[in-house]
Tab-separated table of C-alpha atoms in Angstrom:
chain	number	residue	atom	x	y	z
A	16	MET	CA	0.141	0.113	-0.134
A	17	THR	CA	1.595	3.732	-0.664
A	18	THR	CA	2.374	5.565	2.310
A	19	ALA	CA	1.495	9.041	2.686
A	20	PRO	CA	4.620	10.195	2.635
A	21	ALA	CA	5.434	8.556	-0.699
A	22	ASP	CA	1.953	10.048	-1.925
A	23	ALA	CA	3.509	13.485	-1.066
A	24	GLN	CA	6.617	12.824	-2.897
A	25	ASN	CA	4.987	11.479	-6.086
A	26	LEU	CA	2.841	14.798	-5.789
A	27	VAL	CA	6.308	16.733	-5.918
A	28	TYR	CA	7.450	14.791	-9.032
A	29	ARG	CA	4.005	15.787	-10.783
A	30	PHE	CA	4.322	19.204	-9.760
A	31	ARG	CA	7.902	19.496	-11.382
A	32	SER	CA	6.146	18.642	-14.575
A	33	TRP	CA	3.345	21.084	-14.129
A	34	LEU	CA	5.786	23.835	-13.250
A	35	ALA	CA	7.979	23.090	-16.218
A	36	GLY	CA	5.027	23.382	-18.809
A	37	SER	CA	3.484	26.244	-16.787
A	38	LEU	CA	6.842	28.249	-17.232
A	39	ALA	CA	7.147	27.155	-20.884
A	40	LEU	CA	3.529	28.420	-21.836
A	41	ALA	CA	4.334	31.655	-19.665
A	42	ALA	CA	7.905	32.035	-21.773
A	43	ILE	CA	6.268	31.451	-24.833
A	44	LEU	CA	3.476	34.048	-23.943
A	45	PHE	CA	5.226	36.493	-23.049
A	46	VAL	CA	8.059	36.209	-25.687
A	47	GLY	CA	4.968	36.664	-28.382
A	48	ILE	CA	3.614	39.560	-26.864
A	49	SER	CA	7.180	41.045	-26.069
A	50	ALA	CA	7.634	40.469	-29.990
A	51	TRP	CA	4.242	42.096	-30.466
A	52	ALA	CA	5.559	44.939	-28.600
A	53	GLY	CA	8.828	45.507	-29.232
A	54	PHE	CA	11.579	43.518	-27.412
A	55	SER	CA	13.578	46.649	-27.124
A	56	GLU	CA	10.555	48.585	-26.419
A	57	VAL	CA	10.032	46.006	-23.204
A	58	GLY	CA	13.416	45.982	-22.261
A	59	ALA	CA	14.008	49.669	-21.996
A	60	ALA	CA	10.706	49.834	-19.935
A	61	LEU	CA	12.131	46.998	-17.580
A	62	GLY	CA	15.329	48.626	-17.315
A	63	ALA	CA	13.419	52.315	-16.299
A	64	PHE	CA	11.590	50.569	-13.911
A	65	HIS	CA	12.095	51.802	-10.445
A	66	TRP	CA	12.666	48.579	-8.549
A	67	ARG	CA	12.149	49.657	-5.122
A	68	TRP	CA	8.393	49.489	-5.628
A	69	LEU	CA	8.279	46.118	-6.248
A	70	VAL	CA	8.827	45.559	-2.668
A	71	PRO	CA	5.394	46.946	-1.235
A	72	ALA	CA	3.914	45.102	-4.272
A	73	LEU	CA	5.095	41.826	-2.622
A	74	VAL	CA	4.558	42.776	0.463
A	75	LEU	CA	0.652	43.589	-0.164
A	76	THR	CA	0.546	40.050	-2.413
A	77	VAL	CA	2.095	38.007	0.861
A	78	LEU	CA	0.875	39.994	3.534
A	79	GLY	CA	-2.377	41.631	2.512
A	80	ASN	CA	-3.730	38.181	-0.213
A	81	TYR	CA	-1.637	35.508	0.972
A	82	TRP	CA	-2.361	35.615	5.074
A	83	LEU	CA	-6.032	36.936	4.838
A	84	ARG	CA	-6.645	33.810	2.582
A	85	PHE	CA	-4.469	31.672	4.907
A	86	LEU	CA	-6.587	32.874	7.727
A	87	LYS	CA	-9.976	32.648	5.803
A	88	TRP	CA	-9.049	29.210	4.877
A	89	HIS	CA	-7.940	28.541	8.722
A	90	TRP	CA	-10.847	29.674	10.266
A	91	LEU	CA	-13.541	27.635	7.390
A	92	VAL	CA	-11.370	24.421	8.729
A	93	ARG	CA	-11.779	24.780	12.352
A	94	ARG	CA	-15.661	25.972	11.580
A	95	LEU	CA	-15.818	21.851	10.661
A	96	GLY	CA	-14.817	20.852	13.680
A	97	VAL	CA	-11.050	19.798	12.578
A	98	GLN	CA	-8.503	20.159	15.173
A	99	VAL	CA	-5.394	21.471	12.590
A	100	SER	CA	-2.604	23.584	14.235
A	101	LEU	CA	-2.165	27.281	12.703
A	102	ALA	CA	1.498	26.001	11.960
A	103	ASP	CA	0.405	22.967	10.496
A	104	ASN	CA	-2.354	24.516	8.240
A	105	LEU	CA	-0.015	27.409	7.414
A	106	LEU	CA	2.223	24.945	5.317
A	107	VAL	CA	-0.726	22.795	3.892
A	108	PHE	CA	-2.277	26.494	2.636
A	109	VAL	CA	1.453	27.268	1.162
A	110	ALA	CA	1.947	23.868	-0.508
A	111	GLY	CA	-1.275	24.609	-1.881
A	112	LEU	CA	-0.295	27.924	-3.634
A	113	ALA	CA	1.899	25.740	-6.110
A	114	MET	CA	-1.276	23.421	-7.286
A	115	VAL	CA	-2.903	27.242	-8.761
A	116	ILE	CA	-0.805	26.128	-12.140
A	117	SER	CA	-2.211	22.338	-12.234
A	118	PRO	CA	-4.213	21.092	-15.134
A	119	GLY	CA	-7.467	22.574	-14.251
A	120	LYS	CA	-6.416	23.453	-10.769
A	121	ALA	CA	-7.343	19.922	-9.759
A	122	GLY	CA	-4.017	19.748	-7.916
A	123	GLU	CA	-5.301	22.344	-4.842
A	124	ILE	CA	-7.584	18.931	-3.478
A	125	LEU	CA	-3.937	18.698	-2.044
A	126	LYS	CA	-5.405	21.078	0.913
A	127	PRO	CA	-7.880	18.543	2.200
A	128	TYR	CA	-6.039	16.047	1.329
A	129	LEU	CA	-3.001	16.774	3.495
A	130	VAL	CA	-5.433	17.866	6.222
A	131	ARG	CA	-6.527	14.604	6.192
A	132	GLU	CA	-3.459	12.681	6.491
A	133	ARG	CA	-2.466	15.083	9.504
A	134	THR	CA	-5.494	15.199	11.343
A	135	GLY	CA	-7.812	11.932	10.203
A	136	ALA	CA	-10.666	14.379	9.139
A	137	PRO	CA	-12.193	13.021	5.990
A	138	MET	CA	-11.981	14.616	2.851
A	139	ALA	CA	-16.052	15.044	2.657
A	140	THR	CA	-16.030	17.141	5.245
A	141	THR	CA	-12.766	19.290	4.212
A	142	ILE	CA	-13.116	19.803	0.239
A	143	PRO	CA	-15.995	22.265	0.993
A	144	ALA	CA	-13.957	24.500	3.277
A	145	LEU	CA	-11.742	24.580	-0.621
A	146	VAL	CA	-14.944	24.745	-2.414
A	147	ALA	CA	-16.009	27.412	-0.069
A	148	GLU	CA	-12.419	29.774	0.267
A	149	ARG	CA	-12.271	29.675	-3.804
A	150	LEU	CA	-15.861	30.599	-4.414
A	151	THR	CA	-15.392	33.693	-2.080
A	152	ASP	CA	-12.033	34.348	-3.512
A	153	GLY	CA	-13.963	34.940	-7.072
A	154	ILE	CA	-16.860	36.466	-5.779
A	155	ALA	CA	-14.966	38.941	-4.435
A	156	ALA	CA	-12.780	39.750	-7.769
A	157	LEU	CA	-16.392	39.785	-9.208
A	158	LEU	CA	-17.588	42.603	-6.661
A	159	ILE	CA	-14.250	44.649	-6.990
A	160	ALA	CA	-14.306	44.782	-10.741
A	161	ALA	CA	-18.111	45.542	-10.771
A	162	VAL	CA	-17.586	48.864	-9.173
A	163	SER	CA	-16.184	50.375	-12.039
A	164	VAL	CA	-17.345	48.000	-14.813
A	165	SER	CA	-20.323	49.852	-16.255
A	166	ARG	CA	-17.644	53.004	-16.530
A	167	PHE	CA	-14.671	51.314	-17.846
A	168	ALA	CA	-16.107	48.254	-19.791
A	169	ALA	CA	-20.407	48.692	-20.484
A	170	ASP	CA	-20.339	46.435	-22.998
A	171	GLU	CA	-19.067	43.203	-21.057
A	172	ALA	CA	-21.192	44.158	-18.379
A	173	TYR	CA	-23.801	41.881	-18.182
A	174	LEU	CA	-20.916	39.209	-18.011
A	175	VAL	CA	-19.829	40.309	-14.708
A	176	TYR	CA	-23.158	41.524	-12.978
A	177	GLY	CA	-24.582	38.023	-14.385
A	178	THR	CA	-22.091	35.691	-13.199
A	179	ILE	CA	-22.664	37.331	-9.872
A	180	GLY	CA	-26.415	36.772	-10.517
A	181	ALA	CA	-25.491	33.354	-11.000
A	182	CYS	CA	-23.406	32.814	-7.937
A	183	LEU	CA	-26.070	34.406	-5.536
A	184	ALA	CA	-28.840	31.791	-6.718
A	185	ALA	CA	-26.613	29.213	-5.993
A	186	ILE	CA	-25.936	30.171	-2.953
A	187	ALA	CA	-29.393	30.706	-2.476
A	188	VAL	CA	-30.398	26.651	-3.433
A	189	LEU	CA	-27.642	26.028	-1.455
A	190	MET	CA	-29.261	27.891	1.833
A	191	ASN	CA	-32.496	25.746	1.142
A	192	GLU	CA	-31.594	22.469	2.625
A	193	ALA	CA	-34.867	20.826	1.335
A	194	LEU	CA	-34.250	21.736	-2.115
A	195	SER	CA	-30.434	20.793	-1.796
A	196	LEU	CA	-30.848	17.265	-0.623
A	197	ALA	CA	-33.868	16.327	-3.227
A	198	ILE	CA	-31.395	17.392	-5.851
A	199	ILE	CA	-28.544	15.487	-4.394
A	200	ARG	CA	-31.318	12.282	-3.390
A	201	SER	CA	-32.464	13.052	-7.610
A	202	MET	CA	-28.873	12.722	-8.464
A	203	SER	CA	-28.048	9.445	-6.411
A	204	ARG	CA	-29.733	7.436	-8.670
A	205	LEU	CA	-27.411	7.852	-11.007
A	206	PRO	CA	-25.749	4.599	-11.453
A	207	LEU	CA	-21.971	6.677	-10.858
A	208	ILE	CA	-23.361	8.931	-8.642
A	209	ARG	CA	-25.303	6.472	-6.221
A	210	ARG	CA	-21.794	5.280	-4.423
A	211	VAL	CA	-21.174	8.556	-3.787
A	212	ALA	CA	-24.531	9.626	-2.446
A	213	ASP	CA	-23.785	9.590	1.205
A	214	LYS	CA	-20.396	11.202	0.640
A	215	LEU	CA	-22.609	14.692	-1.031
A	216	GLU	CA	-24.459	14.713	1.655
A	217	GLU	CA	-22.125	15.016	3.999
A	218	MET	CA	-19.916	17.526	1.810
A	219	TYR	CA	-23.284	19.593	1.103
A	220	ARG	CA	-23.941	19.615	4.909
A	221	ALA	CA	-20.341	20.926	5.929
A	222	LEU	CA	-20.548	23.434	2.840
A	223	ARG	CA	-23.833	24.884	4.215
A	224	ALA	CA	-21.785	25.497	7.483
A	225	CYS	CA	-19.227	27.461	5.356
A	226	LEU	CA	-21.685	29.339	3.737
A	227	ALA	CA	-24.138	30.201	5.988
A	228	PRO	CA	-25.045	33.663	6.427
A	229	TRP	CA	-22.278	34.542	8.980
A	230	PRO	CA	-19.429	32.643	7.666
A	231	LEU	CA	-20.349	33.844	3.922
A	232	PHE	CA	-20.035	37.736	4.928
A	233	VAL	CA	-17.146	37.188	6.861
A	234	THR	CA	-14.963	35.344	4.362
A	235	LEU	CA	-16.585	37.773	1.291
A	236	VAL	CA	-14.797	40.851	3.212
A	237	VAL	CA	-11.799	39.383	3.936
A	238	SER	CA	-11.511	38.224	0.198
A	239	ILE	CA	-12.365	41.329	-0.619
A	240	VAL	CA	-9.603	42.876	1.115
A	241	ALA	CA	-7.025	40.595	0.351
A	242	TRP	CA	-7.942	40.899	-3.116
A	243	PHE	CA	-7.570	44.737	-2.925
A	244	ALA	CA	-4.462	44.099	-1.685
A	245	GLU	CA	-3.178	43.047	-5.072
A	246	CYS	CA	-4.840	45.640	-6.987
A	247	TRP	CA	-3.304	48.009	-4.695
A	248	GLY	CA	-0.197	46.192	-5.334
A	249	TYR	CA	-0.533	46.516	-9.453
A	250	GLN	CA	-0.750	50.422	-9.212
A	251	LEU	CA	2.162	50.278	-7.129
A	252	VAL	CA	3.919	48.443	-10.243
A	253	TRP	CA	2.773	51.355	-12.501
A	254	LEU	CA	4.198	53.898	-10.194
A	255	GLY	CA	7.760	52.373	-10.668
A	256	PHE	CA	7.102	53.410	-13.990
A	257	GLY	CA	6.378	56.810	-12.851
A	258	ARG	CA	3.108	56.456	-14.133
A	259	GLU	CA	0.095	57.982	-11.887
A	260	VAL	CA	-2.807	55.140	-12.789
A	261	GLY	CA	-5.709	55.564	-10.612
A	262	LEU	CA	-6.610	52.989	-8.087
A	263	GLU	CA	-10.286	52.843	-9.659
A	264	VAL	CA	-8.656	51.817	-12.792
A	265	SER	CA	-6.372	49.605	-11.314
A	266	CYS	CA	-8.527	47.593	-9.486
A	267	PHE	CA	-10.865	47.117	-12.409
A	268	ILE	CA	-8.331	45.772	-14.734
A	269	TYR	CA	-6.519	43.501	-12.281
A	270	ALA	CA	-10.067	42.488	-10.855
A	271	PHE	CA	-11.288	41.377	-14.467
A	272	ALA	CA	-8.131	39.927	-15.514
A	273	THR	CA	-7.869	37.697	-12.235
A	274	VAL	CA	-11.704	36.641	-12.932
A	275	LEU	CA	-10.954	36.121	-16.398
A	276	GLY	CA	-7.971	33.894	-15.558
A	277	GLY	CA	-10.051	31.811	-12.999
A	278	ALA	CA	-10.848	29.097	-15.656
A	279	ALA	CA	-7.200	28.636	-16.559
A	280	PRO	CA	-4.371	26.846	-14.538
A	281	GLY	CA	-2.699	30.289	-12.850
A	282	GLY	CA	-4.992	32.323	-15.046
A	283	LEU	CA	-1.966	31.474	-18.244
A	284	PHE	CA	-2.888	32.915	-21.122
A	285	LEU	CA	-6.389	34.373	-20.352
A	286	ALA	CA	-5.303	36.435	-17.005
A	287	ASP	CA	-2.118	37.515	-18.884
A	288	GLY	CA	-3.981	38.724	-22.101
A	289	ALA	CA	-6.204	40.393	-20.113
A	290	LEU	CA	-3.448	42.695	-18.316
A	291	VAL	CA	-1.915	43.621	-21.715
A	292	ALA	CA	-5.485	44.435	-23.669
A	293	LEU	CA	-7.314	46.049	-21.010
A	294	PRO	CA	-4.529	48.893	-20.399
A	295	GLU	CA	-3.756	49.560	-23.677
A	296	THR	CA	-7.604	50.314	-24.567
A	297	LEU	CA	-8.548	52.055	-21.348
A	298	LEU	CA	-4.874	54.002	-20.732
A	299	GLY	CA	-3.113	54.726	-24.432
A	300	LEU	CA	0.449	54.115	-22.691
A	301	PRO	CA	3.560	52.519	-24.593
A	302	GLU	CA	2.979	48.863	-25.569
A	303	GLY	CA	6.217	47.945	-23.991
A	304	GLU	CA	5.557	49.951	-20.650
A	305	ILE	CA	2.180	47.544	-20.475
A	306	VAL	CA	4.066	44.082	-21.229
A	307	ALA	CA	6.129	44.952	-18.218
A	308	THR	CA	3.627	45.605	-15.928
A	309	ALA	CA	2.407	42.392	-16.762
A	310	LEU	CA	5.018	40.589	-16.233
A	311	LEU	CA	6.313	42.767	-13.214
A	312	ILE	CA	2.523	42.150	-11.381
A	313	ARG	CA	2.301	38.493	-12.339
A	314	VAL	CA	5.749	37.682	-11.012
A	315	ALA	CA	4.736	39.538	-7.667
A	316	THR	CA	1.413	37.530	-7.568
A	317	LEU	CA	1.309	33.820	-9.425
A	318	TRP	CA	4.710	33.304	-9.537
A	319	THR	CA	5.658	34.338	-6.068
A	320	GLY	CA	2.940	32.011	-4.666
A	321	VAL	CA	4.099	29.214	-6.939
A	322	VAL	CA	7.824	29.785	-5.496
A	323	MET	CA	6.443	29.699	-1.828
A	324	GLY	CA	4.346	26.386	-2.673
A	325	ALA	CA	7.494	24.516	-4.220
A	326	ILE	CA	9.587	25.658	-1.450
A	327	ALA	CA	6.426	24.083	1.164
A	328	LEU	CA	6.020	21.047	-0.791
A	329	LEU	CA	9.644	19.981	-0.034
A	330	PHE	CA	8.488	19.565	3.624
A	331	VAL	CA	5.372	17.979	3.380
A	332	GLY	CA	6.683	14.792	4.020
A	333	ARG	CA	8.277	15.767	7.085
A	334	LEU	CA	4.973	16.974	8.340
A	335	LEU	CA	2.806	13.985	7.381
A	336	LYS	CA	4.949	11.947	9.042
A	337	GLY	CA	3.737	13.029	12.419
A	338	GLY	CA	0.234	12.469	11.200
A	339	THR	CA	-3.135	10.916	12.438
A	340	PRO	CA	-3.846	7.697	10.855
A	341	PRO	CA	-7.003	9.187	8.331
A	342	ALA	CA	-10.265	8.417	8.516
A	343	ARG	CA	-11.328	6.120	5.919
């Protein structure tokens, strides 16, 4: 039988292939965009950048976004009755940052898996915490984008407002216990679903606990502050080029790009493309600066988290060796 540390080691090897593939795709993307903007222009922009501005952008990412999102994750896990220490759960969360580049972001299931191996809590209990965490992240980014979408992208406003409406409708259905259980029991008639019907009901009750009115309010507020921190960091990167880009337009561009990139691992191509296309349309700044800004903010946000997660993965095996036998 495969041991938990061995499973973790296999995951590390798999992560290396995901990382290599993601780096290759990111390199191809930025080489292509730089060729479009002009290599000399992008190089000149990076050469003129005041690098001291990247420091506060990194601080806002690590202490603003990542730390607040970790506290949200820890609060949700503890709300479900899982007794995991702050230090252990911090390692779990940081390791999970590496998994945003996994295909379909499926690797983020690492967090519930590690919590199970450490504490014995069933994944059916902790996966809803992951779903609630990522759902509130998405809604927060949508709400930030919605503040200014009518001003900066009126033609696309229906996409933002429609997605927010769909999320709220889904949460409303979730809050209706009788309706939700009826849906689950109807689905359980299908052969493939029948085997996991009990687990689905268990996951539903855990998810409902995470998205009840009070925890939903708390986690949304935390998420909005966390993602605003990265939007602010994006504005600071512009200041590094000597550009006084307003906070409102910075929030809109970064939040909209984040939402758009949600469907891709790490937002590759989608978020990166939006971080180039939107400033070109809205700001009319030199293309070299726009590409350089997109590159730097992605380094400060996405790739900083991936590097932190890669380091945390090196210690995952040691964490699991002291774990409680998981409940099967």
